[in-house]
């Protein structure tokens, strides 16, 4: 069991705490945000709320769940000790900068949790790989250890496809509900279809993407007709161009380098 502190009690800190709260760890979270931290304390009676410096002092593992610009202002006000593990989940905060902000702590990694994490089994990309992160979150998430910071930042970019994919479910559910009159049922139906295929894809010995696409791609079939329409009007190329547009802010090399 570990002593774990969360700096910044917002959406992602709440999801991470909910994921591990029943595992017997000693958890302390920032008092701010007051509503979120008080909700967590009410739900998990052993959990403590504290000022930021106390969160750091009373933890062996400090999870940085602040917005990057807030962290740049707040971390210089805090004192870290050398033996602590720092797990940052902040987009746009390079490891070298974290090293300066959290000195003398040197065991630092960056991870990409997702809000559905408490459901279990969501991907958790990390760089560099970290034993303590695996001990704490390994049973609750699929760890994707990245080989470089660039690779990790590409994983950050890939999370940007979530809203575009949900947008497509939204359009399909709206379209379906025009016939059924039940928007909620339509959304669950379409999400269930997509979810079933995603489950197959994410299983250890699951069917691979090419096989699934081939299975759905019967010439002239419903799926192939729609897929071709999206490809022909540039939707898929737009998605790829959109991912490329995220390169600069995530310090990824320009395309074709
Ligand atoms: N949400 C996601 O899906 C997700 C996924 C992966 C990574 N991340 C990363 O996680 C970080 C946090 O994102 P989030 O979505 O959880 O944002 P959020 O909900 O806005 O949480 C940030 C929290 O920091 C608090 N805060 C602000 N100033 C503070 C200070 N000086 N001391 C302590 N706490 C302070 C805020 O409190 P107030 O509300 O009172 O200002 C807020 O509760 C970001 O860097 C983001 O890149 C987020």
PDB file of C-alpha atoms and ligand atoms in Angstrom:
ATOM      1  CA  UNK A   1       0.000   0.000   0.000  1.00  0.00           C
ATOM      2  CA  UNK A   2       1.255   3.486  -0.793  1.00  0.00           C
ATOM      3  CA  UNK A   3       0.909   7.017   0.537  1.00  0.00           C
ATOM      4  CA  UNK A   4      -0.483   8.871  -2.484  1.00  0.00           C
ATOM      5  CA  UNK A   5      -1.146  12.594  -2.820  1.00  0.00           C
ATOM      6  CA  UNK A   6      -3.134  14.298  -5.571  1.00  0.00           C
ATOM      7  CA  UNK A   7      -2.330  17.946  -6.331  1.00  0.00           C
ATOM      8  CA  UNK A   8      -5.404  19.525  -7.901  1.00  0.00           C
ATOM      9  CA  UNK A   9      -8.735  17.872  -7.170  1.00  0.00           C
ATOM     10  CA  UNK A  10     -10.521  18.198 -10.506  1.00  0.00           C
ATOM     11  CA  UNK A  11     -12.038  15.855 -13.060  1.00  0.00           C
ATOM     12  CA  UNK A  12      -9.072  13.577 -13.676  1.00  0.00           C
ATOM     13  CA  UNK A  13      -7.882  13.484 -10.050  1.00  0.00           C
ATOM     14  CA  UNK A  14     -11.388  12.429  -9.049  1.00  0.00           C
ATOM     15  CA  UNK A  15     -11.392   9.623 -11.636  1.00  0.00           C
ATOM     16  CA  UNK A  16      -7.965   8.402 -10.507  1.00  0.00           C
ATOM     17  CA  UNK A  17      -8.935   8.465  -6.840  1.00  0.00           C
ATOM     18  CA  UNK A  18     -12.169   6.569  -7.553  1.00  0.00           C
ATOM     19  CA  UNK A  19     -10.116   3.970  -9.447  1.00  0.00           C
ATOM     20  CA  UNK A  20      -7.834   3.130  -6.515  1.00  0.00           C
ATOM     21  CA  UNK A  21      -9.801   4.247  -3.456  1.00  0.00           C
ATOM     22  CA  UNK A  22     -10.840   0.738  -2.417  1.00  0.00           C
ATOM     23  CA  UNK A  23      -7.286  -0.653  -2.648  1.00  0.00           C
ATOM     24  CA  UNK A  24      -6.263   0.352   0.872  1.00  0.00           C
ATOM     25  CA  UNK A  25      -3.896   3.208   0.015  1.00  0.00           C
ATOM     26  CA  UNK A  26      -3.389   6.245   2.238  1.00  0.00           C
ATOM     27  CA  UNK A  27      -4.766   9.027   0.003  1.00  0.00           C
ATOM     28  CA  UNK A  28      -4.570  12.778   0.511  1.00  0.00           C
ATOM     29  CA  UNK A  29      -5.934  15.297  -2.009  1.00  0.00           C
ATOM     30  CA  UNK A  30      -5.663  19.071  -2.418  1.00  0.00           C
ATOM     31  CA  UNK A  31      -8.389  21.000  -0.652  1.00  0.00           C
ATOM     32  CA  UNK A  32      -8.967  22.770  -3.951  1.00  0.00           C
ATOM     33  CA  UNK A  33     -11.340  22.168  -5.675  1.00  0.00           C
ATOM     34  CA  UNK A  34     -13.406  22.224  -2.474  1.00  0.00           C
ATOM     35  CA  UNK A  35     -16.522  20.618  -3.976  1.00  0.00           C
ATOM     36  CA  UNK A  36     -14.666  17.720  -5.598  1.00  0.00           C
ATOM     37  CA  UNK A  37     -12.345  17.055  -2.656  1.00  0.00           C
ATOM     38  CA  UNK A  38     -15.246  17.142  -0.185  1.00  0.00           C
ATOM     39  CA  UNK A  39     -17.257  14.755  -2.368  1.00  0.00           C
ATOM     40  CA  UNK A  40     -14.311  12.347  -2.432  1.00  0.00           C
ATOM     41  CA  UNK A  41     -13.865  12.622   1.335  1.00  0.00           C
ATOM     42  CA  UNK A  42     -17.561  11.948   1.909  1.00  0.00           C
ATOM     43  CA  UNK A  43     -17.422   8.900  -0.336  1.00  0.00           C
ATOM     44  CA  UNK A  44     -14.128   7.501   0.999  1.00  0.00           C
ATOM     45  CA  UNK A  45     -13.936   8.251   4.746  1.00  0.00           C
ATOM     46  CA  UNK A  46     -10.198   7.474   5.128  1.00  0.00           C
ATOM     47  CA  UNK A  47      -9.278  10.026   2.450  1.00  0.00           C
ATOM     48  CA  UNK A  48      -7.893  13.358   3.693  1.00  0.00           C
ATOM     49  CA  UNK A  49      -8.023  16.891   2.272  1.00  0.00           C
ATOM     50  CA  UNK A  50      -5.045  19.178   2.838  1.00  0.00           C
ATOM     51  CA  UNK A  51      -3.157  22.250   1.612  1.00  0.00           C
ATOM     52  CA  UNK A  52      -0.795  21.515  -1.288  1.00  0.00           C
ATOM     53  CA  UNK A  53       2.421  21.399   0.766  1.00  0.00           C
ATOM     54  CA  UNK A  54       0.855  18.905   3.197  1.00  0.00           C
ATOM     55  CA  UNK A  55      -0.262  16.787   0.228  1.00  0.00           C
ATOM     56  CA  UNK A  56       3.374  16.628  -0.912  1.00  0.00           C
ATOM     57  CA  UNK A  57       4.826  16.104   2.568  1.00  0.00           C
ATOM     58  CA  UNK A  58       2.465  13.268   3.483  1.00  0.00           C
ATOM     59  CA  UNK A  59       2.882  11.299   0.230  1.00  0.00           C
ATOM     60  CA  UNK A  60       5.488   8.994  -1.253  1.00  0.00           C
ATOM     61  CA  UNK A  61       3.790   9.258  -4.644  1.00  0.00           C
ATOM     62  CA  UNK A  62       2.611  12.710  -5.775  1.00  0.00           C
ATOM     63  CA  UNK A  63       0.170  12.798  -8.702  1.00  0.00           C
ATOM     64  CA  UNK A  64       0.126  16.157 -10.486  1.00  0.00           C
ATOM     65  CA  UNK A  65      -3.415  16.820 -11.701  1.00  0.00           C
ATOM     66  CA  UNK A  66      -3.183  20.566 -12.253  1.00  0.00           C
ATOM     67  CA  UNK A  67      -3.475  22.448 -15.518  1.00  0.00           C
ATOM     68  CA  UNK A  68       0.081  22.959 -16.804  1.00  0.00           C
ATOM     69  CA  UNK A  69       0.035  26.749 -16.496  1.00  0.00           C
ATOM     70  CA  UNK A  70      -1.267  26.514 -12.905  1.00  0.00           C
ATOM     71  CA  UNK A  71       1.485  24.002 -12.107  1.00  0.00           C
ATOM     72  CA  UNK A  72       4.120  26.412 -13.443  1.00  0.00           C
ATOM     73  CA  UNK A  73       2.922  28.962 -10.885  1.00  0.00           C
ATOM     74  CA  UNK A  74       2.165  26.616  -7.965  1.00  0.00           C
ATOM     75  CA  UNK A  75       4.984  24.045  -7.966  1.00  0.00           C
ATOM     76  CA  UNK A  76       7.772  26.600  -7.321  1.00  0.00           C
ATOM     77  CA  UNK A  77       5.959  27.418  -4.031  1.00  0.00           C
ATOM     78  CA  UNK A  78       6.209  23.787  -2.880  1.00  0.00           C
ATOM     79  CA  UNK A  79       9.122  21.825  -1.436  1.00  0.00           C
ATOM     80  CA  UNK A  80       9.690  18.274  -2.670  1.00  0.00           C
ATOM     81  CA  UNK A  81      11.999  15.707  -1.111  1.00  0.00           C
ATOM     82  CA  UNK A  82      14.311  13.560  -3.209  1.00  0.00           C
ATOM     83  CA  UNK A  83      12.758  10.151  -2.557  1.00  0.00           C
ATOM     84  CA  UNK A  84       9.314  10.914  -3.910  1.00  0.00           C
ATOM     85  CA  UNK A  85       7.793   9.512  -7.065  1.00  0.00           C
ATOM     86  CA  UNK A  86       6.059  12.145  -9.188  1.00  0.00           C
ATOM     87  CA  UNK A  87       3.364  11.076 -11.651  1.00  0.00           C
ATOM     88  CA  UNK A  88       2.250  13.938 -13.869  1.00  0.00           C
ATOM     89  CA  UNK A  89      -0.891  13.636 -15.961  1.00  0.00           C
ATOM     90  CA  UNK A  90      -0.552  17.125 -17.404  1.00  0.00           C
ATOM     91  CA  UNK A  91      -0.633  17.631 -21.167  1.00  0.00           C
ATOM     92  CA  UNK A  92       1.917  20.136 -22.441  1.00  0.00           C
ATOM     93  CA  UNK A  93       4.377  19.778 -19.551  1.00  0.00           C
ATOM     94  CA  UNK A  94       7.734  18.320 -20.670  1.00  0.00           C
ATOM     95  CA  UNK A  95       9.579  15.954 -18.328  1.00  0.00           C
ATOM     96  CA  UNK A  96      12.653  18.203 -18.271  1.00  0.00           C
ATOM     97  CA  UNK A  97      10.512  21.071 -16.983  1.00  0.00           C
ATOM     98  CA  UNK A  98       8.900  18.777 -14.400  1.00  0.00           C
ATOM     99  CA  UNK A  99      12.390  17.841 -13.248  1.00  0.00           C
ATOM    100  CA  UNK A 100      13.136  21.514 -12.550  1.00  0.00           C
ATOM    101  CA  UNK A 101       9.755  22.205 -10.915  1.00  0.00           C
ATOM    102  CA  UNK A 102       9.840  19.129  -8.639  1.00  0.00           C
ATOM    103  CA  UNK A 103      13.578  19.078  -7.818  1.00  0.00           C
ATOM    104  CA  UNK A 104      15.168  17.317  -6.038  1.00  0.00           C
ATOM    105  CA  UNK A 105      12.654  14.559  -6.906  1.00  0.00           C
ATOM    106  CA  UNK A 106      14.045  12.627  -9.868  1.00  0.00           C
ATOM    107  CA  UNK A 107      11.680   9.667 -10.223  1.00  0.00           C
ATOM    108  CA  UNK A 108       9.234  11.367 -12.556  1.00  0.00           C
ATOM    109  CA  UNK A 109       6.883   9.931 -15.158  1.00  0.00           C
ATOM    110  CA  UNK A 110       4.036  11.272 -17.260  1.00  0.00           C
ATOM    111  CA  UNK A 111       0.833   9.246 -17.667  1.00  0.00           C
ATOM    112  CA  UNK A 112      -2.414   9.731 -19.617  1.00  0.00           C
ATOM    113  CA  UNK A 113      -5.421   8.602 -17.581  1.00  0.00           C
ATOM    114  CA  UNK A 114      -8.986   8.924 -18.902  1.00  0.00           C
ATOM    115  CA  UNK A 115     -12.158   9.869 -17.034  1.00  0.00           C
ATOM    116  CA  UNK A 116     -13.766   6.388 -17.485  1.00  0.00           C
ATOM    117  CA  UNK A 117     -10.788   4.880 -15.626  1.00  0.00           C
ATOM    118  CA  UNK A 118     -12.892   3.787 -12.604  1.00  0.00           C
ATOM    119  CA  UNK A 119     -14.699   1.301 -14.882  1.00  0.00           C
ATOM    120  CA  UNK A 120     -11.394  -0.591 -15.170  1.00  0.00           C
ATOM    121  CA  UNK A 121      -9.399  -1.595 -18.214  1.00  0.00           C
ATOM    122  CA  UNK A 122      -8.957   1.802 -19.862  1.00  0.00           C
ATOM    123  CA  UNK A 123      -5.556   2.397 -21.496  1.00  0.00           C
ATOM    124  CA  UNK A 124      -2.947   4.208 -19.401  1.00  0.00           C
ATOM    125  CA  UNK A 125       0.003   5.384 -21.508  1.00  0.00           C
ATOM    126  CA  UNK A 126       3.137   6.256 -19.532  1.00  0.00           C
ATOM    127  CA  UNK A 127       6.707   7.421 -20.093  1.00  0.00           C
ATOM    128  CA  UNK A 128       9.054   6.457 -18.668  1.00  0.00           C
ATOM    129  CA  UNK A 129       7.681   3.189 -17.353  1.00  0.00           C
ATOM    130  CA  UNK A 130       7.437   3.322 -13.576  1.00  0.00           C
ATOM    131  CA  UNK A 131       7.239   0.548 -11.014  1.00  0.00           C
ATOM    132  CA  UNK A 132       5.159   2.493  -8.522  1.00  0.00           C
ATOM    133  CA  UNK A 133       2.658   3.529 -11.186  1.00  0.00           C
ATOM    134  CA  UNK A 134       2.300  -0.128 -12.167  1.00  0.00           C
ATOM    135  CA  UNK A 135       1.869  -1.169  -8.525  1.00  0.00           C
ATOM    136  CA  UNK A 136      -0.880   1.392  -7.976  1.00  0.00           C
ATOM    137  CA  UNK A 137      -2.728   1.420 -11.303  1.00  0.00           C
ATOM    138  CA  UNK A 138      -1.631  -1.780 -13.053  1.00  0.00           C
ATOM    139  CA  UNK A 139      -4.559  -3.826 -11.749  1.00  0.00           C
ATOM    140  CA  UNK A 140      -7.058  -1.185 -12.875  1.00  0.00           C
ATOM    141  CA  UNK A 141      -5.818  -0.134 -16.310  1.00  0.00           C
ATOM    142  CA  UNK A 142      -3.969  -1.415 -19.367  1.00  0.00           C
ATOM    143  CA  UNK A 143      -0.512   0.122 -19.107  1.00  0.00           C
ATOM    144  CA  UNK A 144       0.970   1.231 -22.442  1.00  0.00           C
ATOM    145  CA  UNK A 145       4.617   1.919 -21.694  1.00  0.00           C
ATOM    146  CA  UNK A 146       6.044   4.341 -24.256  1.00  0.00           C
ATOM    147  CA  UNK A 147       9.649   4.169 -25.412  1.00  0.00           C
ATOM    148  CA  UNK A 148      10.161   7.948 -25.569  1.00  0.00           C
ATOM    149  CA  UNK A 149       8.571  11.233 -24.593  1.00  0.00           C
ATOM    150  CA  UNK A 150       7.737  11.836 -28.259  1.00  0.00           C
ATOM    151  CA  UNK A 151       5.835   8.547 -28.326  1.00  0.00           C
ATOM    152  CA  UNK A 152       3.959   9.542 -25.180  1.00  0.00           C
ATOM    153  CA  UNK A 153       3.021  12.902 -26.698  1.00  0.00           C
ATOM    154  CA  UNK A 154       1.717  11.113 -29.800  1.00  0.00           C
ATOM    155  CA  UNK A 155      -0.524   9.105 -27.436  1.00  0.00           C
ATOM    156  CA  UNK A 156      -1.745  12.424 -25.958  1.00  0.00           C
ATOM    157  CA  UNK A 157      -2.618  13.535 -29.515  1.00  0.00           C
ATOM    158  CA  UNK A 158      -4.449  10.270 -30.200  1.00  0.00           C
ATOM    159  CA  UNK A 159      -6.806  10.952 -27.271  1.00  0.00           C
ATOM    160  CA  UNK A 160      -8.064  13.857 -29.387  1.00  0.00           C
ATOM    161  CA  UNK A 161     -10.054  11.445 -31.540  1.00  0.00           C
ATOM    162  CA  UNK A 162     -12.484  10.760 -28.697  1.00  0.00           C
ATOM    163  CA  UNK A 163     -14.792  13.717 -29.215  1.00  0.00           C
ATOM    164  CA  UNK A 164     -14.836  13.309 -33.035  1.00  0.00           C
ATOM    165  CA  UNK A 165     -15.804   9.656 -32.531  1.00  0.00           C
ATOM    166  CA  UNK A 166     -18.502  10.574 -30.004  1.00  0.00           C
ATOM    167  CA  UNK A 167     -19.708  13.218 -32.490  1.00  0.00           C
ATOM    168  CA  UNK A 168     -20.299  10.416 -34.997  1.00  0.00           C
ATOM    169  CA  UNK A 169     -22.227   8.366 -32.445  1.00  0.00           C
ATOM    170  CA  UNK A 170     -24.256  11.491 -31.696  1.00  0.00           C
ATOM    171  CA  UNK A 171     -25.156  12.025 -35.374  1.00  0.00           C
ATOM    172  CA  UNK A 172     -26.086   8.362 -35.845  1.00  0.00           C
ATOM    173  CA  UNK A 173     -28.166   8.314 -32.638  1.00  0.00           C
ATOM    174  CA  UNK A 174     -30.030  11.466 -33.666  1.00  0.00           C
ATOM    175  CA  UNK A 175     -30.715   9.974 -37.074  1.00  0.00           C
ATOM    176  CA  UNK A 176     -31.977   6.704 -35.561  1.00  0.00           C
ATOM    177  CA  UNK A 177     -34.143   8.406 -32.961  1.00  0.00           C
ATOM    178  CA  UNK A 178     -36.038  10.229 -35.722  1.00  0.00           C
ATOM    179  CA  UNK A 179     -37.544   6.788 -36.398  1.00  0.00           C
ATOM    180  CA  UNK A 180     -37.760   5.443 -32.847  1.00  0.00           C
ATOM    181  CA  UNK A 181     -38.606   8.594 -30.900  1.00  0.00           C
ATOM    182  CA  UNK A 182     -36.263   7.499 -28.109  1.00  0.00           C
ATOM    183  CA  UNK A 183     -32.966   9.411 -28.184  1.00  0.00           C
ATOM    184  CA  UNK A 184     -31.508   7.614 -25.154  1.00  0.00           C
ATOM    185  CA  UNK A 185     -32.217   4.145 -26.501  1.00  0.00           C
ATOM    186  CA  UNK A 186     -30.814   5.133 -29.898  1.00  0.00           C
ATOM    187  CA  UNK A 187     -27.572   6.404 -28.314  1.00  0.00           C
ATOM    188  CA  UNK A 188     -27.215   3.220 -26.243  1.00  0.00           C
ATOM    189  CA  UNK A 189     -27.853   1.096 -29.330  1.00  0.00           C
ATOM    190  CA  UNK A 190     -25.252   2.823 -31.510  1.00  0.00           C
ATOM    191  CA  UNK A 191     -22.722   3.033 -28.643  1.00  0.00           C
ATOM    192  CA  UNK A 192     -23.347  -0.658 -27.927  1.00  0.00           C
ATOM    193  CA  UNK A 193     -22.570  -1.549 -31.550  1.00  0.00           C
ATOM    194  CA  UNK A 194     -19.339   0.410 -31.497  1.00  0.00           C
ATOM    195  CA  UNK A 195     -18.493  -0.838 -28.001  1.00  0.00           C
ATOM    196  CA  UNK A 196     -18.870  -4.488 -29.036  1.00  0.00           C
ATOM    197  CA  UNK A 197     -16.381  -4.015 -31.859  1.00  0.00           C
ATOM    198  CA  UNK A 198     -14.005  -2.083 -29.599  1.00  0.00           C
ATOM    199  CA  UNK A 199     -14.174  -4.925 -27.064  1.00  0.00           C
ATOM    200  CA  UNK A 200     -13.211  -7.430 -29.741  1.00  0.00           C
ATOM    201  CA  UNK A 201     -10.321  -5.201 -30.829  1.00  0.00           C
ATOM    202  CA  UNK A 202      -8.935  -4.644 -27.343  1.00  0.00           C
ATOM    203  CA  UNK A 203      -8.921  -8.275 -26.240  1.00  0.00           C
ATOM    204  CA  UNK A 204      -5.479  -9.812 -25.879  1.00  0.00           C
ATOM    205  CA  UNK A 205      -6.055 -12.428 -28.595  1.00  0.00           C
ATOM    206  CA  UNK A 206      -8.736 -10.392 -30.351  1.00  0.00           C
ATOM    207  CA  UNK A 207      -9.439 -10.050 -34.034  1.00  0.00           C
ATOM    208  CA  UNK A 208      -7.262  -7.396 -35.585  1.00  0.00           C
ATOM    209  CA  UNK A 209      -8.547  -4.194 -37.137  1.00  0.00           C
ATOM    210  CA  UNK A 210      -7.944  -5.298 -40.738  1.00  0.00           C
ATOM    211  CA  UNK A 211      -9.997  -8.471 -40.222  1.00  0.00           C
ATOM    212  CA  UNK A 212     -12.864  -6.555 -38.613  1.00  0.00           C
ATOM    213  CA  UNK A 213     -12.882  -3.964 -41.381  1.00  0.00           C
ATOM    214  CA  UNK A 214     -12.836  -6.708 -44.021  1.00  0.00           C
ATOM    215  CA  UNK A 215     -15.763  -8.421 -42.299  1.00  0.00           C
ATOM    216  CA  UNK A 216     -17.822  -5.232 -42.417  1.00  0.00           C
ATOM    217  CA  UNK A 217     -16.681  -4.151 -45.862  1.00  0.00           C
ATOM    218  CA  UNK A 218     -18.869  -6.261 -48.164  1.00  0.00           C
ATOM    219  CA  UNK A 219     -18.925  -4.573 -51.590  1.00  0.00           C
ATOM    220  CA  UNK A 220     -22.059  -2.447 -51.834  1.00  0.00           C
ATOM    221  CA  UNK A 221     -23.104  -3.296 -48.250  1.00  0.00           C
ATOM    222  CA  UNK A 222     -24.428  -0.795 -45.727  1.00  0.00           C
ATOM    223  CA  UNK A 223     -21.103  -0.292 -43.980  1.00  0.00           C
ATOM    224  CA  UNK A 224     -19.031  -0.054 -47.129  1.00  0.00           C
ATOM    225  CA  UNK A 225     -21.461   2.462 -48.646  1.00  0.00           C
ATOM    226  CA  UNK A 226     -21.245   4.781 -45.642  1.00  0.00           C
ATOM    227  CA  UNK A 227     -17.503   4.292 -45.209  1.00  0.00           C
ATOM    228  CA  UNK A 228     -16.899   5.175 -48.854  1.00  0.00           C
ATOM    229  CA  UNK A 229     -19.091   8.273 -48.570  1.00  0.00           C
ATOM    230  CA  UNK A 230     -17.031   9.536 -45.612  1.00  0.00           C
ATOM    231  CA  UNK A 231     -13.737   8.743 -47.351  1.00  0.00           C
ATOM    232  CA  UNK A 232     -14.892  10.383 -50.601  1.00  0.00           C
ATOM    233  CA  UNK A 233     -15.935  13.619 -48.913  1.00  0.00           C
ATOM    234  CA  UNK A 234     -12.604  13.897 -47.123  1.00  0.00           C
ATOM    235  CA  UNK A 235     -13.705  13.053 -43.579  1.00  0.00           C
ATOM    236  CA  UNK A 236     -10.949  10.514 -42.978  1.00  0.00           C
ATOM    237  CA  UNK A 237      -8.265  12.743 -44.494  1.00  0.00           C
ATOM    238  CA  UNK A 238      -9.551  15.559 -42.286  1.00  0.00           C
ATOM    239  CA  UNK A 239      -9.125  13.385 -39.200  1.00  0.00           C
ATOM    240  CA  UNK A 240      -5.520  12.641 -40.120  1.00  0.00           C
ATOM    241  CA  UNK A 241      -4.855  16.318 -40.898  1.00  0.00           C
ATOM    242  CA  UNK A 242      -6.419  17.211 -37.547  1.00  0.00           C
ATOM    243  CA  UNK A 243      -4.043  14.868 -35.738  1.00  0.00           C
ATOM    244  CA  UNK A 244      -1.155  16.483 -37.618  1.00  0.00           C
ATOM    245  CA  UNK A 245      -2.386  19.913 -36.538  1.00  0.00           C
ATOM    246  CA  UNK A 246      -1.759  18.853 -32.914  1.00  0.00           C
ATOM    247  CA  UNK A 247       1.931  18.118 -33.519  1.00  0.00           C
ATOM    248  CA  UNK A 248       3.358  21.551 -32.741  1.00  0.00           C
ATOM    249  CA  UNK A 249       1.638  22.009 -29.381  1.00  0.00           C
ATOM    250  CA  UNK A 250       2.713  18.518 -28.301  1.00  0.00           C
ATOM    251  CA  UNK A 251       6.340  19.058 -29.410  1.00  0.00           C
ATOM    252  CA  UNK A 252       6.032  16.337 -32.051  1.00  0.00           C
ATOM    253  CA  UNK A 253       8.231  16.592 -35.145  1.00  0.00           C
ATOM    254  CA  UNK A 254       6.589  18.013 -38.281  1.00  0.00           C
ATOM    255  CA  UNK A 255       5.206  15.440 -40.703  1.00  0.00           C
ATOM    256  CA  UNK A 256       7.666  13.557 -42.934  1.00  0.00           C
ATOM    257  CA  UNK A 257      10.693  14.032 -40.681  1.00  0.00           C
TER     258      UNK A 257
HETATM  259  N1  LIG B   1      -9.796  15.549 -17.853  1.00  0.00           N
HETATM  260  C1  LIG B   1      -9.182  14.679 -18.647  1.00  0.00           C
HETATM  261  O1  LIG B   1      -9.824  13.932 -19.405  1.00  0.00           O
HETATM  262  C2  LIG B   1      -7.690  14.560 -18.626  1.00  0.00           C
HETATM  263  C3  LIG B   1      -7.077  13.412 -19.151  1.00  0.00           C
HETATM  264  C4  LIG B   1      -5.674  13.299 -19.100  1.00  0.00           C
HETATM  265  C5  LIG B   1      -4.918  14.324 -18.565  1.00  0.00           C
HETATM  266  N2  LIG B   1      -5.547  15.444 -18.083  1.00  0.00           N
HETATM  267  C6  LIG B   1      -4.706  16.515 -17.510  1.00  0.00           C
HETATM  268  O2  LIG B   1      -5.051  16.641 -16.140  1.00  0.00           O
HETATM  269  C7  LIG B   1      -4.855  17.974 -15.726  1.00  0.00           C
HETATM  270  C8  LIG B   1      -6.102  18.413 -14.995  1.00  0.00           C
HETATM  271  O3  LIG B   1      -7.203  18.302 -15.888  1.00  0.00           O
HETATM  272  P1  LIG B   1      -8.694  18.243 -15.333  1.00  0.00           P
HETATM  273  O4  LIG B   1      -9.541  17.953 -16.506  1.00  0.00           O
HETATM  274  O5  LIG B   1      -8.786  17.398 -14.134  1.00  0.00           O
HETATM  275  O6  LIG B   1      -8.879  19.792 -14.956  1.00  0.00           O
HETATM  276  P2  LIG B   1      -9.784  20.394 -13.801  1.00  0.00           P
HETATM  277  O7  LIG B   1     -11.014  19.600 -13.641  1.00  0.00           O
HETATM  278  O8  LIG B   1      -9.895  21.853 -14.108  1.00  0.00           O
HETATM  279  O9  LIG B   1      -8.881  20.176 -12.511  1.00  0.00           O
HETATM  280  C9  LIG B   1      -7.822  21.013 -12.156  1.00  0.00           C
HETATM  281  C10 LIG B   1      -7.983  21.300 -10.698  1.00  0.00           C
HETATM  282  O10 LIG B   1      -6.879  22.072 -10.227  1.00  0.00           O
HETATM  283  C11 LIG B   1      -7.402  22.921  -9.223  1.00  0.00           C
HETATM  284  N3  LIG B   1      -6.480  24.002  -8.924  1.00  0.00           N
HETATM  285  C12 LIG B   1      -6.349  25.193  -9.561  1.00  0.00           C
HETATM  286  N4  LIG B   1      -5.368  25.913  -8.949  1.00  0.00           N
HETATM  287  C13 LIG B   1      -4.892  25.146  -7.942  1.00  0.00           C
HETATM  288  C14 LIG B   1      -3.894  25.320  -6.974  1.00  0.00           C
HETATM  289  N5  LIG B   1      -3.145  26.446  -6.926  1.00  0.00           N
HETATM  290  N6  LIG B   1      -3.679  24.346  -6.084  1.00  0.00           N
HETATM  291  C15 LIG B   1      -4.403  23.197  -6.110  1.00  0.00           C
HETATM  292  N7  LIG B   1      -5.365  22.973  -7.003  1.00  0.00           N
HETATM  293  C16 LIG B   1      -5.605  23.937  -7.918  1.00  0.00           C
HETATM  294  C17 LIG B   1      -8.694  23.408  -9.803  1.00  0.00           C
HETATM  295  O11 LIG B   1      -9.513  23.956  -8.796  1.00  0.00           O
HETATM  296  P3  LIG B   1     -10.610  25.085  -9.183  1.00  0.00           P
HETATM  297  O12 LIG B   1     -11.679  24.356  -9.932  1.00  0.00           O
HETATM  298  O13 LIG B   1     -11.030  25.586  -7.846  1.00  0.00           O
HETATM  299  O14 LIG B   1      -9.883  26.110 -10.023  1.00  0.00           O
HETATM  300  C18 LIG B   1      -9.235  22.111 -10.380  1.00  0.00           C
HETATM  301  O15 LIG B   1      -9.985  21.402  -9.429  1.00  0.00           O
HETATM  302  C19 LIG B   1      -4.558  18.801 -16.983  1.00  0.00           C
HETATM  303  O16 LIG B   1      -3.194  19.151 -17.011  1.00  0.00           O
HETATM  304  C20 LIG B   1      -4.923  17.879 -18.131  1.00  0.00           C
HETATM  305  O17 LIG B   1      -4.041  18.050 -19.232  1.00  0.00           O
HETATM  306  C21 LIG B   1      -6.897  15.576 -18.081  1.00  0.00           C
END
